[in-house]
Amino acid sequence: MAVLSDRAKSLKPSPTLAINAKAKSMQAQGIHVISFGAGEPDFDTPENIKKAAKKAIDEGFTKYTPVGGIDDLKDAIIKKFQRDNQVTYKRSEIIVSCGGKHSFYNLAQAIFDQGDEVIVPAPYWVSYPPMVALANGTPVMVETTEKNEFKITPDELKRAITPKTKALILNSPSNPTGSAYTKKELEKIAEIALSKEIFVISDEIYEKIVYDGFQFVSIASLSEEIKKKTIIVHGVAKTYAMTGWRIGYTAGSEEIISAMNNIQSQSTSNPTSISQKASVEALIGPQDEVTKMVTAFGQRRNYIVDRLNKILGVSCYKPIGAFYVFPNFSSYYGKSFQKKKIENSTHLADFFLDVAKVAVVPGVEFGADPFERLSYATSMEDIKEGLNRIEEALKKLS
Ligand code: GLU
């Protein structure tokens, strides 16, 4: 009998995390690698949030909590949705999980069955298709274009919907492209979702990281009808530099949230008690640290986009949100270095790591091979040095 399940055999590690681990291990060997790998803010978690966690420990808040999160945190999440998105949820419509990824995973387990199709606009975040597949669903990738700012158009969406379609995944602002849907665009999507009776899974984890005064809109806020068909996946990791604390949350119908609660109660139990207390402070405490971080990300975005577009043969869309750029390097495919031909985004990422000591994530992992993803949630100094190295390395290709 085989040791591993078919499920485990077909699964590969998350490429974003794998590249991050590789860069870190090279750094541990004393190699000066510049990492544009995993999307993780370089800032420390704000002091007030750390204090709330220390207080929780000192007060002995270190035991099991309710499976789906403490009421204080659910109330903070409800307040956040009211304050920022003008959407009203009840406690029974909120569940807290161990990170945004875990929220999505449990949601997929709760709503997908064999044969269910899930529309995933590409470029997509690396873990959506495997998490849909782990729930026996079928991810249906729909290619979007640079020309349309990597956003699915109403026609593309309509064409992708079949009687088997259960849901559309929306990720705005997007990882990896940084594009974001306007209210008008969301209205069109909502109209189609309602007429075709499909769910919208709205991953809003980058909501707060937007530039140039962009007004973030949650699709759930457009009408009571679309709210009923929307499940929001969110978390504190990116906004509050809390990646390691592992707190994500989901808002949706009572039926779905209660099913997720059952899944969670049979698997992980509650998310960490201490992190939950810290997240209450994150969501309802002072927000000025967020503004500071977003301002810094914005400056880095301007710099990195400008530099990339100045490199011969590279084009880079200017993101509206998140902290990634997704430049097109495909004009370098077909060129060689020391007789080794660069044929795709994986070869080019390997070349950058070996020759330039710069870590990037190949576009193919996001379903878009002409591109590489660079996270600019790293210091300006590293961004400058990393781009110098990329520029120099590209000159070695012929
Ligand atoms: N979401 C981040 C990224 O895309 C963190 C790593 C991960 O969970 O994949 O880099």
CSV table of C-alpha atoms and ligand atoms in Angstrom, one decimal, residues 14 16-17 37-40 101 125-127 175 206 238 246 324 366 373, ligand 1:
chain,number,residue,atom,x,y,z
A,14,SER,CA,3.7,26.9,-1.6
A,16,THR,CA,6.2,31.8,-2.2
A,17,LEU,CA,7.1,30.2,1.1
A,37,GLY,CA,10.2,36.7,-2.3
A,38,ALA,CA,7.4,36.3,0.2
A,39,GLY,CA,5.0,39.1,0.8
A,40,GLU,CA,5.8,40.0,4.3
A,101,LYS,CA,-4.9,31.2,4.3
A,125,TRP,CA,-2.4,34.0,-5.7
A,126,VAL,CA,-0.5,30.7,-5.7
A,127,SER,CA,-2.5,28.9,-3.0
A,175,ASN,CA,-1.5,39.5,-5.1
A,206,TYR,CA,-4.8,44.0,1.1
A,238,LYS,CA,-0.6,42.4,6.0
A,246,ARG,CA,-1.7,33.9,12.3
A,324,TYR,CA,4.0,43.5,-5.2
A,366,PHE,CA,0.6,32.7,-10.4
A,373,ARG,CA,6.7,38.8,-8.9
B,1,GLU,N1,0.7,35.7,0.8
B,1,GLU,C1,2.1,35.9,0.9
B,1,GLU,C2,2.8,35.8,-0.4
B,1,GLU,O1,2.1,35.6,-1.4
B,1,GLU,C3,2.7,35.1,2.0
B,1,GLU,C4,3.2,33.7,1.6
B,1,GLU,C5,2.1,32.7,1.4
B,1,GLU,O2,1.3,32.5,2.3
B,1,GLU,O3,2.0,32.3,0.3
B,1,GLU,O4,3.9,35.9,-0.5
